[in-house]
Amino acid sequence: MSLLRMIWIKLGTMGADNGEALPESIPSAPGTLPHFIEEPDDAYIIKSNPIALRCKARPAMQIFFKCNGEWVHQNEHVSEESLDESSGLKVREVFINVTRQQVEDFHGPEDYWCQCVAWSHLGTSKSRKASVRIAYLRKNFEQDPQGREVPIEGMIVLHCRPPEGVPAAEVEWLKNEEPIDSEQDENIDTRADHNLIIRQARLSDSGNYTCMAANIVAKRRSLSATVVVYVNGGWSSWTEWSACNVRCGRGWQKRSRTCTNPAPLNGGAFCEGMSVQKITCTSLCPVDGSWEVWSEWSVCSPECEHLRIRECTAPPPRNGGKFCEGLSQESENCTDGLCILGIENASDIALYSGLGAAVVAVAVLVIGVTLYRRSQSDYGVDVIDSSALTGGFQTFNFKTVRQGNPLLLNSSMQPDLTVSRTYSGPICLQDPLDKELMTESSLFNPLSDIKVKVQSSFMVSLGVSERAEYHGKNHSGTFPHGNNRSFSTMHPRNKTPYIQNLSSLPTRTELRTTGVFGHLGGRLVMPNTGVSLLIPHGAIPEENSWEIYMSINQGEPSLQSDGSEVLLSPEVTCGPPDMTVTTPFALTIPHCADVSSEHWNIHLKKRTQQGKWEEVMSVEDESTSCYCLLDPFACHVLLDSFGTYALTGEPITDCAVKQLKVAVFGCMSCNSLDYNLRVYCVDNTPWAFQEVVSDERHQGGQLLEEPKLLHFKGNTFSLQISVLDIPPFLWRIKPFTACQEVPFSRVWCSNQQPLHCAFSLERYTPTTTQLSCKICIRQLKGHEQILQVQTSILESERETITFFAQEDSTFPAQTGPKAFKIPYSIRQRICATFDTPNAKGKDWQMLAQKNSINRNLSYFATQSSPSAVILNLWEARHQHDGDLDSLACALEEIGRTHTKLSNITESQLDEADFNYSRQNGL
């Protein structure tokens, strides 16, 4: 018996012992040892799903699996046999399934494994061992990434240790839920032990980072880590030193820098140091020149004249002083008029005397005729206005007819509306202030007995036709009458401009409110003006009380503009002037500037007892005497003395912007066919617009559209107002009034006084009850606003647009705790926490910074309780805010490092805000 058959019999015996059925015979054909074409691979059992192991060998008579050292029963094998066409050898492939239960029941020093054994005539071959494991992934990460705050260009390292699992989990990083590809960004490395490394932090690297672990079983997400890349502020370069503030003598110069190189971002530290430097300067005073005394008269010349001279040497002009004014030489007749030149005989004397008498006689005759015609003639005057050329026309002639002209139609007849008008260019008044013609009856009165023609040759002719086109009623005016402000018709001799400044009309000179305040302090509010006064708790000594008043000047401003300076706010007076306070009070003044330190230099000024105005400080200056906090629409000032204050602005560039509020009002005139539109341009302060609303209410005017803001630049371009889209065949506008232009200086230097212009429209028939048009207000080469007018002529159908429906406060004077949003108990705890200096700056300076008060901190350092003054400024600044959210957020952020603030909860602030709103009817 051969050795191979003995092995086969032995295997059969072993198979029989194990319940296996091995082959009964072995083919006797010669061959080679089996070669494995495919060996079993390592496998993982997922949940309860069995896995399949596979073997393939050539040539092979039989293939069996052995798992963990034991043969697998023959019945569990699935065998397939084929023939290799290239070699003619038999190829056998075998499969077995391994279940989760089999793996779990195995307890050995190694993992569960399986191996293939293949037979041929020459012997056996064994495959590699394939391990079978149960796959899993635990839920919790061994280490979650932690949030970081790093400076720009710093290194960021986020650690991540994924959950335990089989097979080991692969790690992927997400930023803001988007996968991070380190191959595309060389600054990021994710290969080092599952950690995320950012070599140089950029602002764009700020975000939420998540570690994602996954294997064939499941995916797991770590907690998100917030990374904040912050930028510490850096000073810009110093500006050039300004010019000396005095013309001569001892003064000062200043230069400034800003914390913008770079600006602090994402909680970065603000720049340390001063933003403004001042030095003294001395300049020589100019000396104006002065004349010496006149010299003696010279001898009489042949021309009968003698001379005398003087020199500008007493003293001569120095250091840019003015030269002497007047003549340096004088001459006069030295013969008392008896010297006659150029007349050769007595006949010449008679000729010249006769000519002089004739000139005098003609002048007397002309004057007499003129006076006679004015007293006897019913005709008007002819006016030729060359300024019409600026509107695109060459001449303009206007002439009225005699009242008793028999050619006129009966005055009771309806007007003939067939007025000939041919426009070949825009009709726009370039300067209404200088056009007496356009401000008189041609604009304000109906054009009775006038025929209008605008020829294609740019010739405008207004005159009496041979037969009058129509005759209408004479109107007394286009505005309502009988109230405190008269919008009457302008007559030929009246030089009142068409575009009016309402300050020329009679007004009240002062708007005033008062209140009695004591030690508990309070708030004094001027309703609908944006002006308020905050008296802090403790500013007035105990057992004392004062009657404090506040007023706004409603007359002509006493602060006259100096050069390019512009008045940006109302003149506000608070008093009594002899009252002293122990803690600075807060005065809020609205302004109309579009705030930008690059384009405006804004100053706070105070009126002295002598009536002169002096500069208190520039809002960008560092000062310890007062503090200015400039917001987009108001300035909050901390002061220790009462008086009259105002804000002025000096434009630095042409991009300086004043905010104007534009509005349109309308009302019926005494003639039922006429309708008047009045457009107002006022500085964007609540007080200025309240004046317009009050005057229109008295006149019976109706606000036709919500006002809009117009950004008016200081670029010297004028303001243009025009009426557009008037419905044809229903309405018409008086000729030459569809477009009006206001000079730049009238708008820019309006000094809080409203400007207005009027448009007179006429219905064709009384049945027209709706008016729809547009008012375009624009600055040439600047901003533009459109006011859409949609109104009913019938009073019963009008929709009323109300303004100032909600007063700033039902009671202008609020005293005691109800005047403050922050309860006194919470104020005390905040002050006790932050008034104590801290070496790391975690004191009142942090409180100021978190409330966006980053400038002129030296002012607060001089106060006995800096935190209290900061909170007073916060009260003034947030008077109209809905809640205490901003303060609550600041305290919450600061409270992370101050355990003393932990008992000031958000719910306490919410309760305080609710009580304040309920007490003040908000």
CSV table of N, CA and C in Angstrom, one decimal, residues 518-521 534-541 579-585:
chain,number,residue,atom,x,y,z
A,518,GLY,N,-35.0,115.3,43.6
A,518,GLY,CA,-34.3,115.3,44.9
A,518,GLY,C,-33.2,114.3,44.8
A,519,HIS,N,-32.9,113.7,46.0
A,519,HIS,CA,-31.7,112.8,46.2
A,519,HIS,C,-31.9,111.6,45.3
A,520,LEU,N,-33.1,111.1,45.1
A,520,LEU,CA,-33.3,109.9,44.3
A,520,LEU,C,-33.1,110.0,42.8
A,521,GLY,N,-33.0,111.3,42.4
A,521,GLY,CA,-32.7,111.5,40.9
A,521,GLY,C,-34.0,111.3,40.1
A,534,LEU,N,-30.9,113.0,32.4
A,534,LEU,CA,-30.9,112.0,33.4
A,534,LEU,C,-30.2,112.5,34.6
A,535,ILE,N,-30.9,112.7,35.7
A,535,ILE,CA,-30.3,113.1,37.0
A,535,ILE,C,-30.0,111.8,37.8
A,536,PRO,N,-28.7,111.4,38.0
A,536,PRO,CA,-28.5,110.1,38.7
A,536,PRO,C,-28.9,110.2,40.2
A,537,HIS,N,-29.0,109.0,40.7
A,537,HIS,CA,-29.3,108.8,42.1
A,537,HIS,C,-28.1,109.3,42.9
A,538,GLY,N,-28.3,110.2,43.9
A,538,GLY,CA,-27.3,110.8,44.7
A,538,GLY,C,-26.6,112.0,44.1
A,539,ALA,N,-27.0,112.5,42.9
A,539,ALA,CA,-26.4,113.7,42.4
A,539,ALA,C,-26.8,114.9,43.1
A,540,ILE,N,-28.0,114.9,43.7
A,540,ILE,CA,-28.5,116.0,44.5
A,540,ILE,C,-28.4,115.6,46.0
A,541,PRO,N,-27.8,116.4,46.9
A,541,PRO,CA,-27.6,116.0,48.3
A,541,PRO,C,-29.0,115.7,48.9
A,579,MET,N,-27.0,125.6,39.9
A,579,MET,CA,-27.1,124.3,40.6
A,579,MET,C,-25.9,123.5,40.4
A,580,THR,N,-25.4,122.9,41.5
A,580,THR,CA,-24.3,122.0,41.5
A,580,THR,C,-24.7,120.5,41.7
A,581,VAL,N,-24.0,119.6,41.1
A,581,VAL,CA,-24.3,118.2,41.3
A,581,VAL,C,-23.0,117.5,41.7
A,582,THR,N,-23.2,116.4,42.5
A,582,THR,CA,-22.0,115.6,43.0
A,582,THR,C,-21.6,114.5,42.0
A,583,THR,N,-22.5,114.2,41.1
A,583,THR,CA,-22.3,113.1,40.1
A,583,THR,C,-22.7,113.7,38.8
A,584,PRO,N,-21.9,113.4,37.7
A,584,PRO,CA,-22.3,114.0,36.4
A,584,PRO,C,-23.7,113.5,36.0
A,585,PHE,N,-24.5,114.5,35.4
A,585,PHE,CA,-25.7,114.1,34.8
A,585,PHE,C,-25.6,113.9,33.3
